CSV table of C-alpha atoms in Angstrom, one decimal:
chain,number,residue,atom,x,y,z
A,1,MET,CA,-120.3,76.7,183.1
A,2,GLU,CA,-117.6,75.5,180.7
A,3,LYS,CA,-117.0,77.2,177.3
A,4,GLU,CA,-114.3,77.6,174.7
A,5,ALA,CA,-112.6,81.0,174.8
A,6,LEU,CA,-109.6,82.7,173.4
A,7,ALA,CA,-106.7,84.1,175.5
A,8,LEU,CA,-104.9,87.1,174.1
A,9,ARG,CA,-101.4,87.7,175.5
A,10,ILE,CA,-99.5,90.9,174.7
A,11,TYR,CA,-95.8,91.0,175.8
A,12,ILE,CA,-94.4,94.5,176.3
A,13,SER,CA,-92.2,96.4,178.7
A,14,SER,CA,-93.5,97.9,181.9
A,15,THR,CA,-92.3,101.3,180.7
A,16,ASP,CA,-93.9,101.3,177.2
A,17,LYS,CA,-96.2,104.3,176.7
A,18,ILE,CA,-98.8,105.4,174.1
A,19,GLY,CA,-98.7,109.2,174.4
A,20,ASN,CA,-98.6,109.9,178.2
A,21,ASP,CA,-100.3,106.6,179.1
A,22,LEU,CA,-98.6,103.4,180.2
A,23,LEU,CA,-99.4,100.9,177.5
A,24,GLY,CA,-100.2,98.0,179.9
A,25,GLU,CA,-102.7,100.1,181.9
A,26,LYS,CA,-104.2,101.5,178.7
A,27,LEU,CA,-104.8,97.9,177.3
A,28,VAL,CA,-106.5,96.8,180.5
A,29,LEU,CA,-108.7,99.9,180.6
A,30,MET,CA,-109.6,99.4,176.9
A,31,ALA,CA,-110.6,95.8,177.5
A,32,LYS,CA,-112.8,96.9,180.4
A,33,GLU,CA,-114.4,99.6,178.2
A,34,LYS,CA,-115.1,96.9,175.6
A,35,ASP,CA,-116.8,94.8,178.3
A,36,LEU,CA,-114.4,91.8,177.8
A,37,ALA,CA,-114.6,89.0,180.3
A,38,GLY,CA,-111.3,89.9,182.1
A,39,ALA,CA,-107.8,91.3,181.8
A,40,THR,CA,-104.7,90.9,183.9
A,41,ALA,CA,-101.3,92.6,183.7
A,42,ARG,CA,-98.4,90.6,185.1
A,43,LYS,CA,-94.8,91.9,185.7
A,44,GLY,CA,-92.0,89.5,184.8
A,45,ILE,CA,-88.7,89.4,186.7
A,46,MET,CA,-86.6,88.9,183.5
A,47,GLY,CA,-87.0,88.5,179.8
A,48,PHE,CA,-86.0,89.5,176.3
A,49,GLY,CA,-87.8,89.9,173.0
A,50,ALA,CA,-86.9,90.4,169.3
A,51,SER,CA,-84.0,92.8,170.3
A,52,SER,CA,-82.4,90.0,172.3
A,53,VAL,CA,-81.7,92.6,175.1
A,54,ILE,CA,-82.3,91.1,178.5
A,55,HIS,CA,-84.4,93.2,180.8
A,56,SER,CA,-84.6,92.5,184.5
A,57,TYR,CA,-85.2,94.2,187.8
A,58,LYS,CA,-82.3,96.2,189.2
A,59,PHE,CA,-82.7,97.8,192.6
A,60,TRP,CA,-80.6,100.9,191.7
A,61,GLU,CA,-82.8,101.9,188.8
A,62,VAL,CA,-85.2,104.7,189.3
A,63,GLN,CA,-87.8,103.3,186.9
A,64,GLU,CA,-88.4,99.6,186.9
A,65,LYS,CA,-88.1,98.3,183.3
A,66,VAL,CA,-89.3,94.7,183.3
A,67,PRO,CA,-91.3,92.5,181.0
A,68,LEU,CA,-95.0,92.9,181.2
A,69,MET,CA,-97.7,90.5,179.9
A,70,VAL,CA,-101.2,91.7,179.5
A,71,GLU,CA,-103.6,88.7,179.2
A,72,ILE,CA,-107.2,89.1,178.1
A,73,ILE,CA,-109.7,86.3,177.9
A,74,ASP,CA,-113.2,86.2,176.2
A,75,ASP,CA,-115.1,84.6,173.3
A,76,ALA,CA,-112.9,84.3,170.2
A,77,ALA,CA,-115.0,86.8,168.2
A,78,LYS,CA,-114.7,89.5,170.9
A,79,ILE,CA,-110.9,88.9,171.3
A,80,GLU,CA,-110.4,89.1,167.5
A,81,ASP,CA,-112.4,92.4,167.3
A,82,PHE,CA,-110.4,93.8,170.2
A,83,LEU,CA,-107.1,92.7,168.6
A,84,GLU,CA,-108.0,94.4,165.3
A,85,GLU,CA,-108.7,97.6,167.2
A,86,ILE,CA,-105.4,97.6,169.1
A,87,LYS,CA,-103.2,96.3,166.3
A,88,PRO,CA,-102.5,99.7,164.7
A,89,MET,CA,-101.5,101.1,168.1
A,90,LEU,CA,-99.1,98.2,168.7
A,91,GLU,CA,-97.6,98.3,165.2
A,92,ASP,CA,-96.9,102.0,165.6
A,93,MET,CA,-95.1,101.6,168.9
A,94,LYS,CA,-91.5,102.8,169.1
A,95,TYR,CA,-90.3,99.6,170.8
A,96,GLY,CA,-91.1,95.9,170.2
A,97,CYS,CA,-93.9,93.7,171.4
A,98,MET,CA,-95.2,90.2,170.8
A,99,VAL,CA,-98.9,89.2,170.6
A,100,VAL,CA,-100.1,85.6,170.8
A,101,THR,CA,-103.5,83.9,171.1
A,102,GLU,CA,-104.4,80.5,172.5
A,103,LYS,CA,-107.6,78.6,172.7
A,104,VAL,CA,-108.6,78.0,176.3
A,105,ASN,CA,-111.4,76.3,178.2
A,106,MET,CA,-113.1,78.7,180.6
A,107,ARG,CA,-114.1,76.4,183.5
A,108,ILE,CA,-115.3,78.8,186.1
A,109,TYR,CA,-116.2,82.5,185.5
A,110,LYS,CA,-118.2,84.2,188.2
A,111,SER,CA,-118.5,87.7,189.7
A,112,GLY,CA,-117.6,88.6,193.2
A,113,LYS,CA,-119.6,91.1,195.2
A,114,LYS,CA,-118.9,94.7,194.2
A,115,LYS,CA,-117.7,97.1,197.0
A,116,ARG,CA,-120.1,99.9,197.6
């Protein structure tokens, strides 16, 4: 199975919230609710965005504030619909974010056995 797909990457901070919910977790759960092919949240060790402030892991900090990238992959139409749904939420955030898309070739996509 090989097909063209679209990767949506959302760059935020691990501490960003929407209401009481962590934004990264909310995005992954929303993608699952929309039955998108897959989503992954990855923590970075260092990074900066539009503010040019470098964020990195520091062992003395109580709350780890590091870059977070949420990547979601599916058919282009489904990704575009999802992006339109989350766009107002991201635009209303107090802090910055960056959203990019990229055409990708999905080479293998198969389900593992579900735990009972």
